[in-house]
Amino acid sequence: KNEDKQIVVWLPTILINSKKELDLAKKVVAIVLADTPQEVIQLSKIDVNEAENIRRYYNQNNVKRALELISDEIMEEMLFYGSAEDICSEFAALGRHGIHEVVFGPPFGRDIQSAIMEISRTWRENL
């Protein structure tokens, strides 16, 4: 029965407080795209040709060029990122759209423990 099914979303989650963390987020997107089957990319809003270009440059160790090709739209499809408030807002919106569980996935940010604490605190304060 469809009523018995649970919908779970897992995406990398990165707290962005600096340009270095934005660069980390783009690297995560490149890594995830490099491992994502084309069939899955086709189910997303990501242009398959853009994804292939990013994947090709990344796999050729031209990470700088791969990161230059990652748009905000691709970032939004591939991970949760932004301020703690932005991330918590995204989580809450998923719940309103029938998602039963959100897996708050690594790498979280440059300072993992601090990022987890900040996002968790923001979630608790805004429930």
PDB file of C-alpha atoms in Angstrom:
ATOM      1  CA  LYS A   1       0.000   0.000   0.000  1.00  0.00           C
ATOM      2  CA  ASN A   2       1.216   3.493  -0.794  1.00  0.00           C
ATOM      3  CA  GLU A   3       0.062   4.781   2.612  1.00  0.00           C
ATOM      4  CA  ASP A   4       2.581   2.452   4.265  1.00  0.00           C
ATOM      5  CA  LYS A   5       5.558   3.809   2.318  1.00  0.00           C
ATOM      6  CA  GLN A   6       7.907   6.288   3.909  1.00  0.00           C
ATOM      7  CA  ILE A   7       9.696   8.887   1.812  1.00  0.00           C
ATOM      8  CA  VAL A   8      13.250   9.598   2.942  1.00  0.00           C
ATOM      9  CA  VAL A   9      15.522  12.276   1.469  1.00  0.00           C
ATOM     10  CA  TRP A  10      19.295  12.181   1.854  1.00  0.00           C
ATOM     11  CA  LEU A  11      21.534  14.893   0.496  1.00  0.00           C
ATOM     12  CA  PRO A  12      24.876  16.231   1.648  1.00  0.00           C
ATOM     13  CA  THR A  13      24.333  19.197   3.987  1.00  0.00           C
ATOM     14  CA  ILE A  14      26.841  22.042   4.205  1.00  0.00           C
ATOM     15  CA  LEU A  15      26.646  25.065   6.461  1.00  0.00           C
ATOM     16  CA  ILE A  16      28.009  28.020   4.500  1.00  0.00           C
ATOM     17  CA  ASN A  17      29.598  30.803   6.539  1.00  0.00           C
ATOM     18  CA  SER A  18      32.488  31.648   4.212  1.00  0.00           C
ATOM     19  CA  LYS A  19      33.776  31.403   0.635  1.00  0.00           C
ATOM     20  CA  LYS A  20      35.918  28.390   1.652  1.00  0.00           C
ATOM     21  CA  GLU A  21      32.773  26.525   2.666  1.00  0.00           C
ATOM     22  CA  LEU A  22      31.110  27.451  -0.642  1.00  0.00           C
ATOM     23  CA  ASP A  23      34.145  25.980  -2.433  1.00  0.00           C
ATOM     24  CA  LEU A  24      33.800  22.835  -0.297  1.00  0.00           C
ATOM     25  CA  ALA A  25      30.126  22.610  -1.272  1.00  0.00           C
ATOM     26  CA  LYS A  26      31.017  22.794  -4.970  1.00  0.00           C
ATOM     27  CA  LYS A  27      33.656  20.079  -4.530  1.00  0.00           C
ATOM     28  CA  VAL A  28      31.042  17.869  -2.881  1.00  0.00           C
ATOM     29  CA  VAL A  29      28.686  18.449  -5.818  1.00  0.00           C
ATOM     30  CA  ALA A  30      31.442  17.490  -8.287  1.00  0.00           C
ATOM     31  CA  ILE A  31      32.192  14.296  -6.351  1.00  0.00           C
ATOM     32  CA  VAL A  32      28.514  13.351  -6.105  1.00  0.00           C
ATOM     33  CA  LEU A  33      27.946  14.064  -9.806  1.00  0.00           C
ATOM     34  CA  ALA A  34      30.981  11.947 -10.708  1.00  0.00           C
ATOM     35  CA  ASP A  35      29.356   8.960  -8.966  1.00  0.00           C
ATOM     36  CA  THR A  36      25.704   9.558  -9.853  1.00  0.00           C
ATOM     37  CA  PRO A  37      24.322   7.288 -12.580  1.00  0.00           C
ATOM     38  CA  GLN A  38      23.104   9.147 -15.666  1.00  0.00           C
ATOM     39  CA  GLU A  39      19.625   7.667 -15.154  1.00  0.00           C
ATOM     40  CA  VAL A  40      19.388   9.452 -11.797  1.00  0.00           C
ATOM     41  CA  ILE A  41      20.596  12.742 -13.277  1.00  0.00           C
ATOM     42  CA  GLN A  42      17.925  12.434 -15.960  1.00  0.00           C
ATOM     43  CA  LEU A  43      15.277  12.273 -13.213  1.00  0.00           C
ATOM     44  CA  SER A  44      16.509  15.581 -11.767  1.00  0.00           C
ATOM     45  CA  LYS A  45      16.304  19.142 -13.078  1.00  0.00           C
ATOM     46  CA  ILE A  46      20.005  19.058 -13.953  1.00  0.00           C
ATOM     47  CA  ASP A  47      20.909  19.332 -17.624  1.00  0.00           C
ATOM     48  CA  VAL A  48      22.547  16.014 -18.542  1.00  0.00           C
ATOM     49  CA  ASN A  49      25.146  17.708 -20.770  1.00  0.00           C
ATOM     50  CA  GLU A  50      26.159  20.108 -17.987  1.00  0.00           C
ATOM     51  CA  ALA A  51      26.510  17.186 -15.594  1.00  0.00           C
ATOM     52  CA  GLU A  52      28.613  15.268 -18.111  1.00  0.00           C
ATOM     53  CA  ASN A  53      30.944  18.248 -18.604  1.00  0.00           C
ATOM     54  CA  ILE A  54      31.424  18.611 -14.848  1.00  0.00           C
ATOM     55  CA  ARG A  55      31.993  14.877 -14.513  1.00  0.00           C
ATOM     56  CA  ARG A  56      34.486  14.831 -17.395  1.00  0.00           C
ATOM     57  CA  TYR A  57      36.578  17.710 -16.022  1.00  0.00           C
ATOM     58  CA  TYR A  58      36.478  16.292 -12.512  1.00  0.00           C
ATOM     59  CA  ASN A  59      37.555  12.825 -13.698  1.00  0.00           C
ATOM     60  CA  GLN A  60      40.422  14.422 -15.696  1.00  0.00           C
ATOM     61  CA  ASN A  61      41.636  16.031 -12.434  1.00  0.00           C
ATOM     62  CA  ASN A  62      40.687  19.481 -13.730  1.00  0.00           C
ATOM     63  CA  VAL A  63      38.754  20.202 -10.539  1.00  0.00           C
ATOM     64  CA  LYS A  64      39.031  23.985 -10.941  1.00  0.00           C
ATOM     65  CA  ARG A  65      37.217  23.884 -14.303  1.00  0.00           C
ATOM     66  CA  ALA A  66      34.632  21.414 -12.985  1.00  0.00           C
ATOM     67  CA  LEU A  67      33.827  23.739 -10.070  1.00  0.00           C
ATOM     68  CA  GLU A  68      33.481  26.733 -12.412  1.00  0.00           C
ATOM     69  CA  LEU A  69      30.691  24.883 -14.244  1.00  0.00           C
ATOM     70  CA  ILE A  70      28.604  24.220 -11.123  1.00  0.00           C
ATOM     71  CA  SER A  71      25.671  26.628 -11.116  1.00  0.00           C
ATOM     72  CA  ASP A  72      23.409  27.599  -8.225  1.00  0.00           C
ATOM     73  CA  GLU A  73      20.685  25.451  -9.810  1.00  0.00           C
ATOM     74  CA  ILE A  74      22.917  22.371  -9.752  1.00  0.00           C
ATOM     75  CA  MET A  75      23.903  23.134  -6.154  1.00  0.00           C
ATOM     76  CA  GLU A  76      20.226  23.296  -5.160  1.00  0.00           C
ATOM     77  CA  GLU A  77      19.549  19.920  -6.764  1.00  0.00           C
ATOM     78  CA  MET A  78      22.553  18.159  -5.237  1.00  0.00           C
ATOM     79  CA  LEU A  79      22.761  19.342  -1.620  1.00  0.00           C
ATOM     80  CA  PHE A  80      21.304  21.341   1.229  1.00  0.00           C
ATOM     81  CA  TYR A  81      23.467  24.412   1.773  1.00  0.00           C
ATOM     82  CA  GLY A  82      23.435  27.918   3.145  1.00  0.00           C
ATOM     83  CA  SER A  83      22.975  29.378   6.595  1.00  0.00           C
ATOM     84  CA  ALA A  84      21.536  27.260   9.399  1.00  0.00           C
ATOM     85  CA  GLU A  85      18.224  29.077   8.862  1.00  0.00           C
ATOM     86  CA  ASP A  86      18.283  28.294   5.115  1.00  0.00           C
ATOM     87  CA  ILE A  87      18.963  24.613   5.753  1.00  0.00           C
ATOM     88  CA  CYS A  88      16.265  24.283   8.430  1.00  0.00           C
ATOM     89  CA  SER A  89      13.791  26.058   6.163  1.00  0.00           C
ATOM     90  CA  GLU A  90      14.548  23.515   3.407  1.00  0.00           C
ATOM     91  CA  PHE A  91      14.031  20.630   5.837  1.00  0.00           C
ATOM     92  CA  ALA A  92      10.686  22.061   6.987  1.00  0.00           C
ATOM     93  CA  ALA A  93       9.528  22.594   3.390  1.00  0.00           C
ATOM     94  CA  LEU A  94      10.230  18.949   2.585  1.00  0.00           C
ATOM     95  CA  GLY A  95       7.961  17.900   5.440  1.00  0.00           C
ATOM     96  CA  ARG A  96       5.160  20.023   4.007  1.00  0.00           C
ATOM     97  CA  HIS A  97       5.581  18.165   0.712  1.00  0.00           C
ATOM     98  CA  GLY A  98       5.101  14.696   2.157  1.00  0.00           C
ATOM     99  CA  ILE A  99       8.678  13.770   3.002  1.00  0.00           C
ATOM    100  CA  HIS A 100       8.721  11.623   6.140  1.00  0.00           C
ATOM    101  CA  GLU A 101      12.399  11.822   7.028  1.00  0.00           C
ATOM    102  CA  VAL A 102      15.381  13.950   6.067  1.00  0.00           C
ATOM    103  CA  VAL A 103      18.832  12.472   6.551  1.00  0.00           C
ATOM    104  CA  PHE A 104      21.131  15.317   7.507  1.00  0.00           C
ATOM    105  CA  GLY A 105      24.130  14.157   5.517  1.00  0.00           C
ATOM    106  CA  PRO A 106      27.860  14.773   5.622  1.00  0.00           C
ATOM    107  CA  PRO A 107      30.163  16.632   5.101  1.00  0.00           C
ATOM    108  CA  PHE A 108      28.322  19.416   7.082  1.00  0.00           C
ATOM    109  CA  GLY A 109      31.088  22.029   6.641  1.00  0.00           C
ATOM    110  CA  ARG A 110      34.733  22.680   7.408  1.00  0.00           C
ATOM    111  CA  ASP A 111      34.127  22.490  11.176  1.00  0.00           C
ATOM    112  CA  ILE A 112      31.832  19.472  11.359  1.00  0.00           C
ATOM    113  CA  GLN A 113      30.960  19.571  15.055  1.00  0.00           C
ATOM    114  CA  SER A 114      30.246  23.300  15.020  1.00  0.00           C
ATOM    115  CA  ALA A 115      28.082  22.995  11.889  1.00  0.00           C
ATOM    116  CA  ILE A 116      26.030  20.135  13.342  1.00  0.00           C
ATOM    117  CA  MET A 117      25.533  22.048  16.591  1.00  0.00           C
ATOM    118  CA  GLU A 118      24.490  25.255  14.816  1.00  0.00           C
ATOM    119  CA  ILE A 119      22.000  23.552  12.501  1.00  0.00           C
ATOM    120  CA  SER A 120      20.587  21.428  15.344  1.00  0.00           C
ATOM    121  CA  ARG A 121      20.216  24.475  17.607  1.00  0.00           C
ATOM    122  CA  THR A 122      18.469  26.423  14.834  1.00  0.00           C
ATOM    123  CA  TRP A 123      16.110  23.499  14.191  1.00  0.00           C
ATOM    124  CA  ARG A 124      15.178  23.204  17.879  1.00  0.00           C
ATOM    125  CA  GLU A 125      14.641  26.953  18.249  1.00  0.00           C
ATOM    126  CA  ASN A 126      12.356  27.124  15.218  1.00  0.00           C
ATOM    127  CA  LEU A 127      10.196  24.026  15.681  1.00  0.00           C
TER     128      LEU A 127
END
